[in-house]
Coordinates of C-alpha atoms in Angstrom, one line a residue:
Chain A
A1 CA -86.9 -77.8 73.1
S2 CA -88.9 -79.7 75.7
P3 CA -91.7 -81.0 74.1
I4 CA -94.7 -82.7 75.5
M5 CA -98.0 -84.5 73.8
A6 CA -101.0 -84.5 75.1
R7 CA -104.4 -84.7 74.0
S8 CA -106.8 -84.5 76.0
P9 CA -109.6 -81.7 76.2
K10 CA -109.3 -81.8 79.8
E11 CA -105.5 -80.2 79.9
V12 CA -104.5 -78.7 76.3
E13 CA -105.8 -75.6 76.7
E14 CA -103.1 -75.2 80.1
I15 CA -100.3 -77.2 77.9
A16 CA -100.9 -74.5 75.2
L17 CA -101.2 -71.7 77.9
G18 CA -97.0 -72.9 79.5
C19 CA -95.9 -74.0 75.5
D20 CA -93.8 -71.1 73.5
A21 CA -94.8 -72.9 70.1
L22 CA -97.9 -75.8 70.0
A23 CA -97.5 -78.4 67.0
L24 CA -101.6 -79.7 65.2
N25 CA -101.7 -82.9 63.3
L26 CA -103.8 -84.3 61.2
G27 CA -102.2 -87.7 61.4
T28 CA -105.3 -90.4 63.1
L29 CA -107.1 -87.2 63.4
E30 CA -110.5 -88.2 66.1
E31 CA -113.7 -86.4 67.4
D32 CA -112.0 -85.7 70.9
S33 CA -108.8 -85.2 69.7
L34 CA -109.9 -82.8 67.1
K35 CA -111.9 -80.8 70.3
A36 CA -108.2 -80.6 71.7
M37 CA -106.6 -79.2 68.9
I38 CA -109.3 -76.6 69.0
L39 CA -109.2 -76.0 72.6
A40 CA -104.7 -76.0 72.1
G41 CA -105.2 -73.5 69.4
K42 CA -107.0 -70.6 70.6
T43 CA -105.6 -70.9 73.3
A44 CA -102.1 -70.0 72.2
C45 CA -104.1 -68.1 69.1
L46 CA -105.0 -65.6 72.1
H47 CA -101.6 -65.9 73.8
H48 CA -100.4 -64.9 70.7
K49 CA -98.1 -68.7 71.2
P50 CA -96.7 -69.6 67.0
I51 CA -99.0 -72.8 66.1
V52 CA -97.6 -74.8 63.1
F53 CA -100.6 -76.7 61.5
D54 CA -99.5 -80.1 59.5
P55 CA -103.0 -81.2 57.5
V56 CA -101.6 -84.6 57.0
G57 CA -103.9 -86.2 54.5
V58 CA -106.1 -84.3 54.0
G59 CA -107.4 -84.8 51.2
A60 CA -108.5 -88.1 51.9
T61 CA -112.1 -87.5 53.8
A62 CA -114.7 -85.3 54.3
F63 CA -113.7 -85.2 58.4
R64 CA -110.2 -84.1 57.3
R65 CA -111.3 -81.4 55.1
K66 CA -113.7 -79.9 58.3
A67 CA -111.1 -80.4 60.6
A68 CA -108.6 -78.7 58.8
D69 CA -111.2 -75.4 57.9
L70 CA -111.7 -75.6 61.8
I71 CA -108.4 -75.2 63.0
I72 CA -107.5 -72.6 60.3
N73 CA -110.8 -70.7 60.2
Q74 CA -110.2 -70.9 64.2
C75 CA -106.9 -71.3 65.4
H76 CA -105.1 -68.9 63.0
P77 CA -101.6 -71.6 61.9
T78 CA -98.8 -69.2 61.6
V79 CA -97.1 -72.3 59.7
I80 CA -98.7 -74.6 58.0
K81 CA -96.7 -77.7 56.2
G82 CA -97.8 -80.2 54.4
N83 CA -97.1 -81.8 51.3
A84 CA -98.2 -81.0 47.3
A85 CA -101.2 -83.3 47.6
E86 CA -101.5 -81.7 50.6
I87 CA -101.0 -77.7 49.9
K88 CA -103.5 -78.7 46.9
A89 CA -106.1 -79.9 48.6
L90 CA -106.5 -77.0 50.9
Y91 CA -106.5 -74.3 48.1
T92 CA -109.0 -76.8 45.8
H93 CA -111.6 -77.2 48.4
Q94 CA -111.1 -73.5 49.9
I95 CA -110.2 -74.8 53.0
G96 CA -109.9 -71.7 55.6
N97 CA -112.1 -70.0 52.5
A98 CA -109.1 -68.9 50.8
F99 CA -109.6 -67.3 47.8
I100 CA -109.8 -68.9 44.7
D101 CA -108.8 -66.9 41.8
S102 CA -107.9 -69.5 38.9
S103 CA -108.1 -73.4 37.7
V104 CA -106.5 -75.7 40.6
E105 CA -105.5 -77.6 37.6
T106 CA -103.3 -75.0 36.0
L107 CA -101.3 -73.5 38.8
E108 CA -97.9 -75.2 39.4
V109 CA -97.6 -75.6 43.5
E110 CA -95.8 -72.4 44.2
S111 CA -98.0 -70.4 42.6
I112 CA -100.7 -72.0 45.1
A113 CA -98.7 -71.0 48.3
K114 CA -97.9 -68.0 47.8
Q115 CA -102.0 -67.4 47.3
L116 CA -102.8 -69.6 50.4
A117 CA -99.8 -67.4 52.4
N118 CA -101.5 -64.1 51.5
N119 CA -105.4 -65.5 52.0
L120 CA -104.4 -67.3 55.2
N121 CA -101.9 -64.7 56.5
C122 CA -99.4 -67.3 57.4
V123 CA -95.6 -69.4 55.6
I124 CA -96.8 -72.3 54.0
V125 CA -94.2 -74.9 53.4
V126 CA -94.6 -77.2 50.5
S127 CA -92.1 -80.8 51.3
G128 CA -90.8 -82.2 48.4
P129 CA -87.5 -83.1 46.9
K130 CA -87.3 -79.6 46.2
D131 CA -89.1 -77.6 49.2
I132 CA -90.7 -74.4 49.4
I133 CA -91.0 -72.0 51.6
T134 CA -93.4 -69.0 51.6
D135 CA -95.3 -66.0 53.0
G136 CA -96.5 -64.7 49.9
T137 CA -94.1 -61.9 49.8
Q138 CA -90.8 -64.0 50.2
T139 CA -90.0 -67.8 49.1
A140 CA -87.0 -69.5 49.3
Y141 CA -86.1 -73.3 48.9
V142 CA -84.6 -75.9 49.6
T143 CA -83.3 -79.0 47.7
E144 CA -80.5 -81.1 49.8
G145 CA -81.9 -83.3 51.4
H146 CA -82.1 -87.1 50.5
P147 CA -84.7 -89.6 48.8
L148 CA -84.7 -92.3 51.2
M149 CA -86.4 -89.1 53.7
A150 CA -89.5 -89.7 52.1
R151 CA -89.9 -93.8 52.2
V152 CA -89.8 -93.1 56.4
T153 CA -92.6 -92.7 58.5
A154 CA -93.6 -89.8 60.3
M155 CA -90.9 -88.0 58.6
G156 CA -92.8 -85.3 57.7
C157 CA -94.4 -85.1 61.3
T158 CA -90.6 -84.5 61.8
A159 CA -90.9 -81.5 60.1
T160 CA -93.7 -80.3 62.3
G161 CA -92.2 -80.8 65.1
I162 CA -88.4 -79.1 63.9
I163 CA -90.8 -76.2 63.0
G164 CA -92.6 -76.2 65.9
A165 CA -89.0 -75.8 67.8
F166 CA -87.9 -73.1 65.7
L167 CA -90.7 -71.0 65.6
A168 CA -90.3 -71.2 69.2
I169 CA -87.0 -69.6 69.8
N170 CA -87.3 -67.2 66.6
P171 CA -90.6 -64.9 65.9
N172 CA -89.8 -64.6 62.3
S173 CA -92.0 -67.1 61.3
Y174 CA -90.6 -67.2 58.0
D175 CA -86.9 -67.4 58.8
S176 CA -88.0 -69.8 61.4
A177 CA -90.0 -72.5 58.6
L178 CA -86.5 -72.1 56.6
H179 CA -84.1 -72.9 58.7
A180 CA -85.9 -76.1 59.9
M181 CA -86.6 -77.2 56.5
Q182 CA -83.0 -76.4 56.0
A183 CA -82.1 -78.5 59.3
M184 CA -84.5 -81.2 58.2
G185 CA -82.3 -81.5 54.4
L186 CA -79.2 -81.3 56.1
A187 CA -79.7 -84.0 57.9
G188 CA -81.5 -85.8 55.7
K189 CA -78.5 -85.4 52.8
R190 CA -76.0 -87.0 55.6
A191 CA -78.1 -89.8 56.7
G192 CA -78.9 -91.0 53.3
A193 CA -75.4 -91.1 52.5
I194 CA -74.7 -93.5 54.9
S195 CA -77.3 -95.1 55.0
R196 CA -79.2 -99.1 53.4
G197 CA -82.7 -99.4 53.0
N198 CA -85.6 -97.2 55.6
G199 CA -84.6 -98.9 58.7
S200 CA -80.9 -97.0 58.7
M201 CA -82.6 -94.0 57.4
M202 CA -84.4 -93.6 60.2
I203 CA -82.0 -93.6 62.3
N204 CA -79.2 -92.4 61.0
F205 CA -81.3 -89.1 59.9
L206 CA -82.0 -88.5 63.7
D207 CA -78.6 -89.5 65.0
E208 CA -77.1 -86.7 61.7
L209 CA -80.1 -84.2 63.3
S210 CA -78.9 -84.7 66.9
N211 CA -76.0 -83.7 66.5
L212 CA -76.1 -80.9 64.2
Q213 CA -76.1 -78.5 67.0
N214 CA -72.5 -79.6 66.9
G215 CA -71.8 -77.9 63.4
Chain B
A1 CA -98.3 -98.9 48.6
S2 CA -99.1 -95.1 49.7
P3 CA -100.8 -96.1 53.4
I4 CA -103.1 -94.7 55.9
M5 CA -104.5 -94.8 59.9
A6 CA -107.2 -93.9 60.2
R7 CA -109.2 -94.8 63.9
S8 CA -112.4 -92.6 64.0
P9 CA -116.0 -93.9 62.9
K10 CA -116.3 -90.3 61.5
E11 CA -114.0 -91.2 58.0
V12 CA -113.3 -95.0 58.3
E13 CA -115.5 -95.6 55.5
E14 CA -114.6 -92.9 53.3
I15 CA -111.2 -94.4 53.5
A16 CA -112.2 -97.7 53.1
L17 CA -114.1 -96.6 49.6
G18 CA -110.9 -95.6 48.8
C19 CA -108.0 -98.3 49.7
D20 CA -106.9 -101.2 47.4
A21 CA -106.7 -103.4 50.8
L22 CA -107.9 -102.5 54.3
A23 CA -106.2 -104.4 57.4
L24 CA -107.6 -104.7 60.8
N25 CA -105.8 -105.6 64.2
L26 CA -107.1 -105.1 67.2
G27 CA -104.2 -104.1 69.5
T28 CA -104.6 -101.3 72.2
L29 CA -108.5 -101.9 71.0
E30 CA -111.0 -99.2 72.7
E31 CA -115.0 -98.9 71.5
D32 CA -114.4 -96.3 69.3
S33 CA -111.6 -98.3 67.6
L34 CA -113.7 -101.1 67.0
K35 CA -117.0 -99.8 65.6
A36 CA -114.5 -98.1 63.1
M37 CA -113.0 -100.9 61.9
I38 CA -116.5 -102.5 62.1
L39 CA -117.4 -99.3 59.3
A40 CA -114.2 -99.9 57.1
G41 CA -114.5 -103.3 57.0
K42 CA -118.4 -103.9 55.9
T43 CA -117.7 -100.7 53.9
A44 CA -114.2 -103.1 52.4
C45 CA -115.9 -106.1 51.8
L46 CA -119.5 -104.5 50.6
H47 CA -117.5 -102.9 47.5
H48 CA -115.1 -105.8 47.3
K49 CA -111.8 -104.6 48.4
P50 CA -110.1 -107.4 50.9
I51 CA -109.7 -107.4 54.1
V52 CA -106.4 -108.6 56.2
F53 CA -107.7 -109.6 60.5
D54 CA -105.3 -109.4 63.1
P55 CA -106.3 -110.6 66.1
V56 CA -104.1 -109.7 68.6
G57 CA -104.5 -110.9 71.5
V58 CA -107.4 -112.5 71.1
G59 CA -107.4 -115.1 73.9
A60 CA -106.7 -112.1 76.3
T61 CA -110.2 -110.8 77.4
A62 CA -113.3 -111.5 76.0
F63 CA -113.8 -108.0 74.6
R64 CA -111.5 -108.6 72.2
R65 CA -113.3 -112.5 71.8
K66 CA -116.5 -111.1 71.1
A67 CA -114.7 -107.9 68.9
A68 CA -113.1 -110.5 66.4
D69 CA -116.5 -112.4 66.6
L70 CA -118.3 -108.7 65.3
I71 CA -115.7 -108.5 62.7
I72 CA -115.7 -112.2 61.1
N73 CA -118.7 -112.2 61.3
Q74 CA -119.9 -108.7 59.3
C75 CA -116.7 -108.3 57.3
H76 CA -116.2 -111.4 56.7
P77 CA -111.6 -110.6 56.0
T78 CA -109.9 -112.1 52.7
V79 CA -107.7 -112.9 54.9
I80 CA -106.9 -113.6 59.0
K81 CA -103.2 -114.0 60.0
G82 CA -101.9 -114.3 63.9
N83 CA -99.5 -117.2 66.1
A84 CA -100.8 -120.2 67.5
A85 CA -102.2 -118.9 70.2
E86 CA -104.4 -116.5 68.2
I87 CA -105.8 -119.2 65.8
K88 CA -106.3 -121.5 68.4
A89 CA -108.6 -119.0 70.7
L90 CA -110.5 -118.4 67.6
Y91 CA -110.7 -121.9 67.5
T92 CA -111.6 -122.8 70.5
H93 CA -113.9 -119.8 71.4
Q94 CA -115.9 -120.3 67.8
I95 CA -115.5 -117.4 66.7
G96 CA -117.2 -116.5 63.6
N97 CA -119.0 -119.6 64.6
A98 CA -116.7 -121.4 62.9
F99 CA -118.0 -125.5 63.3
I100 CA -116.0 -127.6 65.9
D101 CA -115.9 -131.3 65.1
S102 CA -112.9 -132.0 67.6
S103 CA -111.4 -131.7 70.7
V104 CA -108.7 -128.2 70.2
E105 CA -106.7 -129.9 72.4
T106 CA -106.1 -133.3 69.9
L107 CA -105.7 -130.8 67.4
E108 CA -102.3 -129.8 65.9
V109 CA -102.4 -125.9 64.6
E110 CA -102.3 -126.8 61.3
S111 CA -105.6 -129.4 61.4
I112 CA -107.7 -126.1 63.2
A113 CA -106.4 -123.5 60.5
K114 CA -107.5 -126.0 57.9
Q115 CA -110.7 -126.2 59.4
L116 CA -111.2 -122.5 59.8
A117 CA -110.2 -121.4 56.6
N118 CA -112.8 -123.9 55.8
N119 CA -115.9 -122.8 57.4
L120 CA -114.5 -118.7 57.7
N121 CA -114.1 -119.0 53.7
C122 CA -110.7 -117.4 53.9
V123 CA -107.1 -118.0 53.7
I124 CA -106.0 -118.2 57.6
V125 CA -101.8 -116.8 58.4
V126 CA -100.0 -118.9 61.3
S127 CA -96.8 -117.0 62.5
G128 CA -94.1 -119.2 64.0
P129 CA -90.7 -120.3 63.4
K130 CA -92.9 -122.4 60.9
D131 CA -95.3 -119.7 58.9
I132 CA -98.3 -121.9 58.3
I133 CA -100.9 -120.4 54.9
T134 CA -103.9 -122.6 53.9
D135 CA -106.7 -121.7 52.1
G136 CA -108.5 -124.7 53.4
T137 CA -106.9 -127.0 50.4
Q138 CA -103.8 -125.7 49.6
T139 CA -101.1 -125.5 52.2
A140 CA -97.7 -124.1 52.2
Y141 CA -95.1 -123.0 54.7
V142 CA -92.8 -120.4 54.7
T143 CA -89.5 -121.6 56.9
E144 CA -87.2 -119.2 56.6
G145 CA -86.5 -116.2 59.2
H146 CA -84.8 -115.8 62.4
P147 CA -85.2 -116.4 66.4
L148 CA -84.9 -112.7 66.6
M149 CA -88.2 -111.9 64.8
A150 CA -90.2 -112.8 67.4
R151 CA -88.4 -110.3 70.0
V152 CA -89.2 -107.3 68.3
T153 CA -92.2 -105.6 68.9
A154 CA -95.2 -104.7 66.2
M155 CA -93.2 -107.9 63.7
G156 CA -96.5 -109.2 63.6
C157 CA -98.6 -106.4 63.2
T158 CA -95.8 -105.7 60.0
A159 CA -96.6 -109.0 58.5
T160 CA -100.4 -107.7 58.6
G161 CA -99.4 -105.0 56.7
I162 CA -97.3 -106.4 54.6
I163 CA -99.7 -109.0 53.6
G164 CA -102.4 -106.2 53.2
A165 CA -99.9 -104.6 50.4
F166 CA -99.4 -107.6 48.6
L167 CA -103.8 -108.3 48.3
A168 CA -104.0 -104.9 47.3
I169 CA -102.4 -105.9 44.0
N170 CA -103.3 -109.5 43.4
P171 CA -106.7 -111.3 43.8
N172 CA -105.5 -114.1 44.4
S173 CA -105.6 -113.9 47.7
Y174 CA -103.4 -117.2 48.6
D175 CA -101.0 -116.4 46.5
S176 CA -100.8 -112.7 48.8
A177 CA -100.2 -114.3 52.3
L178 CA -97.6 -116.2 50.8
H179 CA -95.8 -114.2 49.2
A180 CA -96.2 -111.7 51.8
M181 CA -95.2 -114.1 54.4
Q182 CA -91.8 -115.3 52.1
A183 CA -91.1 -111.7 51.3
M184 CA -91.3 -111.8 55.8
G185 CA -89.5 -114.7 55.8
L186 CA -86.5 -113.9 53.7
A187 CA -86.2 -109.9 55.2
G188 CA -86.5 -111.5 59.0
K189 CA -83.2 -113.9 57.2
R190 CA -80.9 -111.4 56.6
A191 CA -81.1 -108.9 58.7
G192 CA -80.6 -112.5 61.2
A193 CA -77.4 -113.1 59.8
I194 CA -75.6 -109.1 60.8
S195 CA -77.9 -108.0 63.9
R196 CA -76.8 -108.0 67.7
G197 CA -79.3 -107.9 69.4
N198 CA -83.8 -106.6 69.0
G199 CA -82.4 -103.4 68.3
S200 CA -80.5 -104.2 65.0
M201 CA -82.6 -106.3 64.5
M202 CA -85.9 -103.8 63.8
I203 CA -83.7 -101.5 62.1
N204 CA -82.1 -104.2 59.4
F205 CA -85.6 -106.2 59.6
L206 CA -86.7 -102.6 57.7
D207 CA -83.4 -102.2 55.9
E208 CA -83.9 -105.8 54.3
L209 CA -87.6 -105.0 53.6
S210 CA -87.1 -101.7 52.3
N211 CA -84.3 -103.8 49.7
L212 CA -86.1 -106.6 48.2
Q213 CA -87.6 -105.0 45.2
N214 CA -83.9 -104.5 44.1
G215 CA -83.5 -108.5 44.7
Chain C
A1 CA -91.9 -111.4 80.3
S2 CA -94.9 -111.4 78.4
P3 CA -96.0 -107.9 77.5
I4 CA -99.4 -106.8 76.5
M5 CA -101.1 -103.4 75.8
A6 CA -104.5 -102.5 76.8
R7 CA -106.5 -99.2 77.1
S8 CA -110.1 -99.5 77.4
P9 CA -112.2 -99.2 80.3
K10 CA -113.4 -102.8 79.0
E11 CA -111.1 -105.3 79.5
V12 CA -108.6 -103.3 81.5
E13 CA -109.9 -105.4 84.9
E14 CA -109.4 -109.1 83.1
I15 CA -106.0 -107.8 81.6
A16 CA -105.0 -107.0 85.3
L17 CA -106.3 -110.1 86.6
G18 CA -104.2 -112.3 84.1
C19 CA -101.2 -110.8 84.2
D20 CA -97.7 -110.8 87.0
A21 CA -97.3 -106.8 87.1
L22 CA -99.2 -103.5 86.2
A23 CA -97.6 -100.8 84.5
L24 CA -99.7 -97.6 84.5
N25 CA -98.5 -94.1 82.9
L26 CA -99.7 -90.6 82.6
G27 CA -98.4 -90.3 78.9
T28 CA -100.7 -88.2 76.3
L29 CA -104.2 -89.1 79.6
E30 CA -106.7 -89.0 78.2
E31 CA -110.4 -89.2 80.1
D32 CA -111.0 -93.1 79.2
S33 CA -107.3 -94.0 79.3
L34 CA -107.8 -92.9 83.0
K35 CA -110.6 -94.4 84.1
A36 CA -109.1 -97.5 82.4
M37 CA -106.0 -97.1 84.6
I38 CA -108.3 -97.0 87.1
L39 CA -110.3 -99.7 86.7
A40 CA -106.9 -101.8 86.2
G41 CA -104.9 -100.1 89.2
K42 CA -107.8 -101.4 91.7
T43 CA -108.4 -105.1 89.9
A44 CA -104.3 -105.5 90.4
C45 CA -104.8 -104.3 93.7
L46 CA -107.5 -106.2 94.9
H47 CA -105.0 -109.3 94.3
H48 CA -102.2 -108.6 95.5
K49 CA -100.3 -107.7 91.6
P50 CA -97.5 -105.2 91.9
I51 CA -98.3 -102.2 90.2
V52 CA -95.4 -99.6 89.1
F53 CA -96.6 -95.8 87.9
D54 CA -95.2 -93.8 85.9
P55 CA -96.6 -89.3 86.6
V56 CA -95.4 -88.9 82.9
G57 CA -95.7 -85.3 83.3
V58 CA -97.3 -84.7 86.7
G59 CA -96.5 -81.5 87.2
A60 CA -97.4 -79.8 83.9
T61 CA -101.4 -80.1 84.7
A62 CA -104.1 -80.1 86.7
F63 CA -106.1 -82.9 85.1
R64 CA -102.3 -84.9 85.2
R65 CA -102.5 -84.1 88.7
K66 CA -105.3 -85.2 89.8
A67 CA -104.9 -88.2 87.5
A68 CA -101.7 -89.3 89.7
D69 CA -104.0 -88.5 92.8
L70 CA -106.5 -91.1 92.0
I71 CA -104.2 -93.7 90.8
I72 CA -102.0 -93.2 94.0
N73 CA -105.4 -93.2 96.3
Q74 CA -106.6 -95.9 94.8
C75 CA -105.1 -97.9 93.2
H76 CA -101.8 -97.9 96.0
P77 CA -99.1 -98.7 93.0
T78 CA -96.0 -100.7 94.9
V79 CA -93.0 -98.3 92.4
I80 CA -93.4 -94.9 91.8
K81 CA -90.5 -94.0 88.9
G82 CA -90.2 -90.3 88.3
N83 CA -87.8 -88.0 87.0
A84 CA -86.4 -84.8 89.4
A85 CA -89.2 -82.8 88.5
E86 CA -91.8 -85.2 88.2
I87 CA -91.1 -86.6 91.6
K88 CA -91.1 -82.6 93.5
A89 CA -94.2 -82.5 91.7
L90 CA -95.7 -84.9 93.6
Y91 CA -95.1 -84.1 96.7
T92 CA -95.4 -80.1 96.0
H93 CA -98.6 -80.7 95.5
Q94 CA -99.5 -83.4 98.0
I95 CA -100.7 -86.0 95.4
G96 CA -101.4 -88.9 97.2
N97 CA -102.1 -86.4 100.1
A98 CA -98.5 -86.8 101.2
F99 CA -98.0 -85.1 104.7
I100 CA -95.6 -82.2 103.9
D101 CA -93.4 -81.2 106.7
S102 CA -91.0 -78.5 105.3
S103 CA -90.7 -76.3 102.5
V104 CA -90.1 -78.3 99.3
E105 CA -87.5 -75.7 98.4
T106 CA -85.5 -76.7 101.2
L107 CA -85.1 -80.2 100.6
E108 CA -83.4 -82.7 97.8
V109 CA -85.0 -84.5 95.9
E110 CA -83.4 -87.7 97.6
S111 CA -85.5 -86.3 101.0
I112 CA -88.3 -86.2 99.5
A113 CA -88.1 -89.8 97.4
K114 CA -87.9 -90.7 100.8
Q115 CA -90.4 -89.2 102.7
L116 CA -92.7 -90.1 99.6
A117 CA -91.9 -93.4 99.9
N118 CA -92.7 -93.5 104.5
N119 CA -96.1 -91.9 103.3
L120 CA -96.9 -93.8 100.6
N121 CA -95.6 -97.0 101.8
C122 CA -94.0 -97.4 98.5
V123 CA -90.6 -97.7 96.9
I124 CA -90.3 -94.6 94.8
V125 CA -87.3 -94.2 92.1
V126 CA -85.9 -90.8 90.9
S127 CA -84.4 -91.4 88.2
G128 CA -81.5 -89.1 86.6
P129 CA -77.6 -88.9 86.1
K130 CA -77.9 -90.8 89.1
D131 CA -80.8 -92.7 90.0
I132 CA -82.2 -93.1 93.9
I133 CA -84.3 -96.1 94.2
T134 CA -85.6 -95.5 98.0
D135 CA -88.3 -97.4 100.3
G136 CA -87.8 -94.9 102.9
T137 CA -85.6 -96.8 104.9
Q138 CA -82.9 -98.6 102.6
T139 CA -81.6 -96.6 99.6
A140 CA -79.4 -97.5 96.7
Y141 CA -78.0 -95.3 93.7
V142 CA -77.4 -96.3 90.6
T143 CA -74.8 -94.1 88.4
E144 CA -74.1 -96.5 85.9
G145 CA -75.9 -94.8 81.9
H146 CA -75.0 -92.4 79.4
P147 CA -76.1 -89.0 78.8
L148 CA -77.6 -89.8 75.4
M149 CA -80.3 -92.1 77.4
A150 CA -82.0 -88.7 78.5
R151 CA -82.3 -87.9 75.0
V152 CA -84.1 -90.7 73.5
T153 CA -88.0 -90.8 73.6
A154 CA -89.2 -92.9 75.7
M155 CA -86.0 -93.8 77.7
G156 CA -88.2 -93.0 80.4
C157 CA -91.0 -95.4 80.0
T158 CA -88.8 -98.2 78.9
A159 CA -87.1 -98.5 82.7
T160 CA -91.3 -98.2 84.4
G161 CA -91.7 -101.4 81.9
I162 CA -88.3 -102.8 82.9
I163 CA -89.7 -102.4 86.3
G164 CA -92.6 -103.6 86.1
A165 CA -91.1 -106.8 83.8
F166 CA -89.0 -107.5 87.6
L167 CA -91.7 -107.0 89.8
A168 CA -93.5 -109.6 87.8
I169 CA -90.6 -112.6 89.4
N170 CA -89.5 -110.8 92.4
P171 CA -92.1 -110.1 95.8
N172 CA -89.9 -108.1 97.0
S173 CA -90.4 -104.9 95.3
Y174 CA -87.2 -102.6 96.5
D175 CA -84.9 -105.3 95.5
S176 CA -87.3 -105.0 92.0
A177 CA -87.0 -101.0 91.2
L178 CA -83.4 -101.9 91.8
H179 CA -82.2 -104.0 89.7
A180 CA -83.9 -102.6 86.8
M181 CA -82.7 -99.7 86.9
Q182 CA -79.4 -101.3 87.5
A183 CA -80.3 -103.0 84.1
M184 CA -81.4 -99.9 82.8
G185 CA -77.9 -98.0 83.5
L186 CA -75.6 -101.0 82.4
A187 CA -77.4 -101.3 78.8
G188 CA -77.3 -97.5 79.0
K189 CA -73.9 -97.2 79.5
R190 CA -72.5 -99.9 77.0
A191 CA -75.1 -98.4 74.2
G192 CA -73.9 -95.3 74.9
A193 CA -70.1 -96.0 74.0
I194 CA -70.7 -97.1 70.9
S195 CA -73.5 -94.8 69.7
R196 CA -72.9 -91.6 67.6
G197 CA -76.4 -89.6 68.0
N198 CA -79.8 -90.0 69.4
G199 CA -80.7 -92.3 66.6
S200 CA -78.6 -94.9 67.3
M201 CA -78.8 -95.0 70.9
M202 CA -82.5 -95.9 70.8
I203 CA -81.2 -99.0 68.6
N204 CA -78.3 -99.7 71.0
F205 CA -79.6 -99.5 73.7
L206 CA -82.1 -102.2 72.9
D207 CA -79.4 -103.8 72.1
E208 CA -77.5 -104.2 75.3
L209 CA -80.9 -104.5 77.4
S210 CA -82.3 -107.4 74.8
N211 CA -78.1 -109.4 75.4
L212 CA -77.9 -108.5 79.3
Q213 CA -79.1 -112.2 80.2
N214 CA -76.3 -113.4 78.0
G215 CA -74.2 -111.7 81.0

């Protein structure tokens, strides 16, 4: 994969046209970057390029909820990846106008993920000690990994990037998301076994991830 | 601690309302991020949430001096942390309208820090080989650490974040700042002893910092 | 070297006035950061401070090509550093109105670099397994390094920063660029020999780079 980062409304449509997959992320959201994400997402959607969307901290502010709503409704992400709190927030706040047929309090995150996948017609990935990957019909789990993964900043953004890389080469979005999370889990398990804290975990994880291709 | 980064005026007030402590930082300052910091700081101040302010490079430009002046006067930081040059710049340029009763050239950074702490009614932390922590009345020093700490980018920003984490759980701001700098110094000393350059220092420091809780 | 990062049009002229060398970089370009880079570059140029320019991804979008054109024509960089694709894009699109006297397809990157250096009156650095450094008359190569260097994010931006550091202390821009790339290559070779993946390469490279001064 040859990734490129861009965040100006001046160029993201051209970037989206040239890419094989697009990753959108709400981290440190700003008005201009939101505008850029929607432009890029609409272009990708129009040209049938897969989009992975990471609603970082979507439960934290109304601005992020509005942003997630715009991105979901206007760009139709192929995969949405979040932790349990983020996926629940999408559901609770009816982001993307997901139809809600029971109280969120009584629902496990897995059934929420399945309903979101069905209602938004996409793959939902819930990251956690036990990752859940579902398209509403099929559901898979990834339990490999390591507790230190949750303590490394940007580990979630890394998963989103890796899902994007798999989407770029595999038209099956459910398989792409599953394979990406399996790669994350395997690299995390191997890295965790030889790390002594947050710093070495970050580095060992990058080493293991880059060496997965070698078997 | 569960930190979240935000820099849009569209959401920082809501973020500040929901947090237990706020960290403001002048690094790569922009007009919009300054506006966001002031909004967040005013909200935090109004709701009695502690604020730590890091006047990164405040001596370098008039724009940063003006920004520091606005933040200090409008947000009343609980703790201000800088290196000796930054703390001296706050003093020399009368930022926050600190009363100046003698020539800065003849003053040691410790007496400058004490006067600033008294005049601005906050805790001042001067980072360096010998950290100074003062509220104008009490003064403490942290001499643990390692010379490699000064060569790792964002080590100062890390200290600011750690002070914020301590402020979030301890209403005594002087103790919070002192304990944070002691944690930094101990992690730095341990990391420095096993590092062979800037890169391994960064990683070993993160390892040691994340393992401090384990004794 | 004491580097400072800035990207607001409000302060970059003052920053440029106070620095010994300026590094400009098209990564995640935005309208405001472009405006800031041009202001900083014009100030540096007017005061005879050396400028190193890194046209990151200049072939990817019209926005980046326009930005590179403005920076080259208005700021007259002392050194331009890119990979082969970026240097070819500068040439092909006549950025800086470089005179083009033959089809780019038939030209090797080395002759393109020499023509650009002559036409733009600057030093061109082409990074790759074999780095090319040329001022149009003299040409040098750096073959030291390691394949893992190409897999570490921001390695190119690091080279640009290191060239800037050398420019700040050496008025001979050709020598500065050459010495910077030699330092990169030596650190990369040493780091690559002891690294097992992308993560450890990044850290070992920073270690080796920081230890070069020790012989």
